[in-house]
Amino acid sequence: DAGITQSPRHKVTETGTPVTLRCHQTENHRYMYWYRQDPGHGLRLIHYSYGVKDTDKGEVSDGYSVSRSKTEDFLLTLESATSSQTSVYFCATSGQGGGEQYFGPGTRLTVT
Amino acid sequence: AQKITQTQPGMFVQEKEAVTLDCTYDTSDPSYGLFWYKQPSSGEMIFLIYQGSYDQQNATEGRYSLNFQKARKSANLVISASQLGDSAMYFCAMREAYNTDKLIFGTGTRLQVFP
């Protein structure tokens, strides 16, 4: 258990509003990831970070931005939420690139 | 092209029986890693087992084993002596060496264990 928490765990928001999801880890892992999970698609990588202030895009990064100012925190921001961003969002961490990833409990986001 | 394919959307198995969940992958990289994760109905993702492309033996972790057939590009998960608590979604994932920071996931297989 990598000691990963996500907040909020559930959120309902309206189209066009900004939303920030937070991932916090206590394991001092260098790598952090944001995924979304949708039926029929498995998990798809949104953005990831390989160190403080070092981030890169994943497979489905459009409409999302991230920031990592401290090792333990990785923020995912939806600048202007759309209904297509309704999903379950998972944060994950890894102590080494390419190693197993440990997941947070997920955030269920609904955009109405 | 799909990099990870899980062709079984759902599987049923009786308690105490063994079950195999299929996973095929596509990569031209000789160095890669394969992972299996379990997602119970409560939603969390649980790491189960890892197989490296250069590992000589199939990976095993308790009741989980990975049937790795490199030439066929398959990495099937075998669960022995199924338990009711094994009912969950199971995801196969791959990491390619040139892109070592990222995992690519399959769409998952829902396993249901019945008494």
mmCIF file of N, CA, C and O in Angstrom, chain A residues 31 33 35 37 40-43 45 48 50 57-58 90 97-105, chain B residues 35 37 39 42-47 50 89 91 95 99-108:
data_model
loop_
_atom_site.group_PDB
_atom_site.id
_atom_site.type_symbol
_atom_site.label_atom_id
_atom_site.label_comp_id
_atom_site.label_asym_id
_atom_site.label_seq_id
_atom_site.Cartn_x
_atom_site.Cartn_y
_atom_site.Cartn_z
ATOM 1 N N TYR A 31 7.611 8.998 -9.330
ATOM 2 C CA TYR A 31 6.705 9.050 -10.473
ATOM 3 C C TYR A 31 5.253 9.095 -9.993
ATOM 4 O O TYR A 31 4.856 8.356 -9.090
ATOM 5 N N TYR A 33 1.047 9.592 -11.651
ATOM 6 C CA TYR A 33 0.269 9.462 -12.877
ATOM 7 C C TYR A 33 -1.187 9.804 -12.604
ATOM 8 O O TYR A 33 -1.698 9.553 -11.514
ATOM 9 N N TYR A 35 -4.873 8.841 -14.429
ATOM 10 C CA TYR A 35 -5.604 8.048 -15.411
ATOM 11 C C TYR A 35 -7.088 8.400 -15.311
ATOM 12 O O TYR A 35 -7.577 8.812 -14.279
ATOM 13 N N GLN A 37 -10.813 6.269 -16.135
ATOM 14 C CA GLN A 37 -11.367 4.956 -16.429
ATOM 15 C C GLN A 37 -12.787 5.116 -16.918
ATOM 16 O O GLN A 37 -13.638 5.688 -16.219
ATOM 17 N N GLY A 40 -15.377 0.150 -21.278
ATOM 18 C CA GLY A 40 -14.929 -0.224 -22.613
ATOM 19 C C GLY A 40 -13.559 0.291 -22.994
ATOM 20 O O GLY A 40 -13.043 -0.042 -24.064
ATOM 21 N N HIS A 41 -12.959 1.119 -22.134
ATOM 22 C CA HIS A 41 -11.643 1.700 -22.461
ATOM 23 C C HIS A 41 -10.556 1.325 -21.468
ATOM 24 O O HIS A 41 -9.395 1.656 -21.672
ATOM 25 N N GLY A 42 -10.881 0.662 -20.413
ATOM 26 C CA GLY A 42 -9.852 0.388 -19.415
ATOM 27 C C GLY A 42 -9.379 1.685 -18.793
ATOM 28 O O GLY A 42 -10.139 2.642 -18.636
ATOM 29 N N LEU A 43 -8.093 1.740 -18.462
ATOM 30 C CA LEU A 43 -7.503 2.954 -17.918
ATOM 31 C C LEU A 43 -6.659 3.620 -18.995
ATOM 32 O O LEU A 43 -5.865 2.967 -19.662
ATOM 33 N N LEU A 45 -4.025 6.917 -19.764
ATOM 34 C CA LEU A 45 -3.141 7.868 -19.107
ATOM 35 C C LEU A 45 -3.431 9.290 -19.593
ATOM 36 O O LEU A 45 -3.470 9.557 -20.795
ATOM 37 N N TYR A 48 1.479 12.521 -16.655
ATOM 38 C CA TYR A 48 2.294 11.924 -15.613
ATOM 39 C C TYR A 48 3.445 12.852 -15.248
ATOM 40 O O TYR A 48 3.723 13.827 -15.958
ATOM 41 N N TYR A 50 7.530 12.841 -13.648
ATOM 42 C CA TYR A 50 8.716 12.066 -13.302
ATOM 43 C C TYR A 50 9.618 12.829 -12.342
ATOM 44 O O TYR A 50 10.811 12.501 -12.199
ATOM 45 N N LYS A 57 2.706 14.656 -21.205
ATOM 46 C CA LYS A 57 1.352 14.282 -21.601
ATOM 47 C C LYS A 57 1.240 12.789 -21.782
ATOM 48 O O LYS A 57 2.193 12.105 -22.166
ATOM 49 N N GLY A 58 0.020 12.313 -21.548
ATOM 50 C CA GLY A 58 -0.304 10.933 -21.831
ATOM 51 C C GLY A 58 -1.188 10.832 -23.060
ATOM 52 O O GLY A 58 -1.218 11.717 -23.919
ATOM 53 N N PHE A 90 -8.158 8.113 -11.538
ATOM 54 C CA PHE A 90 -7.235 7.444 -10.633
ATOM 55 C C PHE A 90 -5.871 8.104 -10.682
ATOM 56 O O PHE A 90 -5.347 8.422 -11.752
ATOM 57 N N GLY A 97 10.646 4.344 -12.730
ATOM 58 C CA GLY A 97 10.004 4.331 -14.029
ATOM 59 C C GLY A 97 9.892 2.919 -14.557
ATOM 60 O O GLY A 97 10.861 2.168 -14.543
ATOM 61 N N GLY A 98 8.707 2.539 -14.981
ATOM 62 C CA GLY A 98 8.521 1.204 -15.523
ATOM 63 C C GLY A 98 8.220 0.150 -14.492
ATOM 64 O O GLY A 98 7.955 -1.000 -14.838
ATOM 65 N N GLY A 99 8.249 0.514 -13.214
ATOM 66 C CA GLY A 99 7.922 -0.439 -12.164
ATOM 67 C C GLY A 99 6.427 -0.507 -11.926
ATOM 68 O O GLY A 99 5.650 0.209 -12.560
ATOM 69 N N GLU A 100 6.035 -1.377 -11.003
ATOM 70 C CA GLU A 100 4.605 -1.475 -10.727
ATOM 71 C C GLU A 100 4.111 -0.151 -10.161
ATOM 72 O O GLU A 100 4.839 0.554 -9.454
ATOM 73 N N GLN A 101 2.880 0.147 -10.495
ATOM 74 C CA GLN A 101 2.261 1.380 -10.030
ATOM 75 C C GLN A 101 1.238 1.042 -8.952
ATOM 76 O O GLN A 101 0.545 0.037 -9.027
ATOM 77 N N TYR A 102 1.162 1.936 -7.969
ATOM 78 C CA TYR A 102 0.217 1.774 -6.873
ATOM 79 C C TYR A 102 -0.835 2.863 -7.003
ATOM 80 O O TYR A 102 -0.499 4.030 -7.221
ATOM 81 N N PHE A 103 -2.082 2.457 -6.860
ATOM 82 C CA PHE A 103 -3.177 3.348 -7.195
ATOM 83 C C PHE A 103 -3.874 3.907 -5.962
ATOM 84 O O PHE A 103 -3.990 3.240 -4.931
ATOM 85 N N GLY A 104 -4.374 5.115 -6.123
ATOM 86 C CA GLY A 104 -5.256 5.701 -5.136
ATOM 87 C C GLY A 104 -6.656 5.148 -5.271
ATOM 88 O O GLY A 104 -6.939 4.352 -6.168
ATOM 89 N N PRO A 105 -7.574 5.581 -4.406
ATOM 90 C CA PRO A 105 -8.922 5.011 -4.382
ATOM 91 C C PRO A 105 -9.834 5.502 -5.496
ATOM 92 O O PRO A 105 -10.904 4.944 -5.703
ATOM 93 N N PHE B 35 2.060 -6.559 -16.660
ATOM 94 C CA PHE B 35 1.484 -6.447 -15.327
ATOM 95 C C PHE B 35 0.038 -6.913 -15.347
ATOM 96 O O PHE B 35 -0.660 -6.761 -16.346
ATOM 97 N N TYR B 37 -3.485 -6.369 -12.896
ATOM 98 C CA TYR B 37 -4.124 -5.679 -11.784
ATOM 99 C C TYR B 37 -5.527 -6.223 -11.590
ATOM 100 O O TYR B 37 -6.193 -6.629 -12.543
ATOM 101 N N GLN B 39 -9.340 -5.254 -9.940
ATOM 102 C CA GLN B 39 -10.199 -4.163 -9.471
ATOM 103 C C GLN B 39 -11.505 -4.750 -8.938
ATOM 104 O O GLN B 39 -12.413 -5.083 -9.694
ATOM 105 N N SER B 42 -15.320 -2.586 -5.138
ATOM 106 C CA SER B 42 -15.075 -1.386 -4.331
ATOM 107 C C SER B 42 -14.263 -0.341 -5.091
ATOM 108 O O SER B 42 -14.203 0.821 -4.669
ATOM 109 N N GLY B 43 -13.655 -0.716 -6.209
ATOM 110 C CA GLY B 43 -13.058 0.251 -7.116
ATOM 111 C C GLY B 43 -11.551 0.402 -7.073
ATOM 112 O O GLY B 43 -10.992 0.942 -8.033
ATOM 113 N N GLU B 44 -10.889 -0.035 -6.043
ATOM 114 C CA GLU B 44 -9.444 0.183 -6.003
ATOM 115 C C GLU B 44 -8.724 -0.740 -6.986
ATOM 116 O O GLU B 44 -9.225 -1.788 -7.344
ATOM 117 N N MET B 45 -7.557 -0.332 -7.426
ATOM 118 C CA MET B 45 -6.724 -1.111 -8.334
ATOM 119 C C MET B 45 -5.619 -1.758 -7.519
ATOM 120 O O MET B 45 -4.852 -1.065 -6.840
ATOM 121 N N ILE B 46 -5.508 -3.070 -7.628
ATOM 122 C CA ILE B 46 -4.553 -3.826 -6.818
ATOM 123 C C ILE B 46 -3.558 -4.522 -7.735
ATOM 124 O O ILE B 46 -3.951 -5.308 -8.597
ATOM 125 N N PHE B 47 -2.276 -4.260 -7.557
ATOM 126 C CA PHE B 47 -1.236 -4.911 -8.346
ATOM 127 C C PHE B 47 -1.143 -6.378 -7.940
ATOM 128 O O PHE B 47 -1.093 -6.708 -6.758
ATOM 129 N N TYR B 50 3.922 -9.390 -11.960
ATOM 130 C CA TYR B 50 4.732 -8.756 -12.994
ATOM 131 C C TYR B 50 5.596 -9.806 -13.697
ATOM 132 O O TYR B 50 6.118 -10.726 -13.064
ATOM 133 N N MET B 89 -12.842 -7.206 -11.681
ATOM 134 C CA MET B 89 -12.290 -6.924 -13.006
ATOM 135 C C MET B 89 -10.795 -7.146 -12.944
ATOM 136 O O MET B 89 -10.144 -6.789 -11.956
ATOM 137 N N PHE B 91 -7.208 -6.466 -15.124
ATOM 138 C CA PHE B 91 -6.607 -5.708 -16.214
ATOM 139 C C PHE B 91 -5.172 -6.162 -16.453
ATOM 140 O O PHE B 91 -4.384 -6.298 -15.514
ATOM 141 N N ARG B 95 4.403 -2.265 -20.254
ATOM 142 C CA ARG B 95 5.341 -1.168 -20.267
ATOM 143 C C ARG B 95 6.410 -1.507 -21.299
ATOM 144 O O ARG B 95 6.978 -2.569 -21.275
ATOM 145 N N ASN B 99 9.627 3.569 -23.524
ATOM 146 C CA ASN B 99 8.666 4.475 -22.900
ATOM 147 C C ASN B 99 8.435 4.006 -21.468
ATOM 148 O O ASN B 99 7.324 3.750 -21.058
ATOM 149 N N THR B 100 9.501 3.917 -20.708
ATOM 150 C CA THR B 100 9.460 3.172 -19.467
ATOM 151 C C THR B 100 8.569 3.763 -18.401
ATOM 152 O O THR B 100 8.263 3.102 -17.431
ATOM 153 N N ASP B 101 8.130 5.003 -18.579
ATOM 154 C CA ASP B 101 7.335 5.603 -17.526
ATOM 155 C C ASP B 101 5.857 5.268 -17.616
ATOM 156 O O ASP B 101 5.110 5.557 -16.703
ATOM 157 N N LYS B 102 5.428 4.689 -18.701
ATOM 158 C CA LYS B 102 3.993 4.569 -18.935
ATOM 159 C C LYS B 102 3.538 3.122 -19.029
ATOM 160 O O LYS B 102 4.248 2.263 -19.539
ATOM 161 N N LEU B 103 2.342 2.893 -18.537
ATOM 162 C CA LEU B 103 1.684 1.607 -18.711
ATOM 163 C C LEU B 103 0.526 1.770 -19.680
ATOM 164 O O LEU B 103 -0.189 2.774 -19.650
ATOM 165 N N ILE B 104 0.340 0.764 -20.536
ATOM 166 C CA ILE B 104 -0.806 0.721 -21.433
ATOM 167 C C ILE B 104 -1.692 -0.415 -20.954
ATOM 168 O O ILE B 104 -1.232 -1.549 -20.816
ATOM 169 N N PHE B 105 -2.967 -0.100 -20.706
ATOM 170 C CA PHE B 105 -3.890 -1.076 -20.138
ATOM 171 C C PHE B 105 -4.801 -1.662 -21.194
ATOM 172 O O PHE B 105 -5.186 -0.998 -22.158
ATOM 173 N N GLY B 106 -5.188 -2.925 -20.976
ATOM 174 C CA GLY B 106 -6.254 -3.526 -21.746
ATOM 175 C C GLY B 106 -7.606 -3.089 -21.198
ATOM 176 O O GLY B 106 -7.693 -2.357 -20.202
ATOM 177 N N THR B 107 -8.670 -3.562 -21.828
ATOM 178 C CA THR B 107 -10.024 -3.142 -21.447
ATOM 179 C C THR B 107 -10.602 -3.964 -20.307
ATOM 180 O O THR B 107 -11.666 -3.650 -19.800
ATOM 181 N N GLY B 108 -9.905 -5.031 -19.929
ATOM 182 C CA GLY B 108 -10.308 -5.761 -18.734
ATOM 183 C C GLY B 108 -11.196 -6.967 -18.998
ATOM 184 O O GLY B 108 -11.855 -7.073 -20.037
#
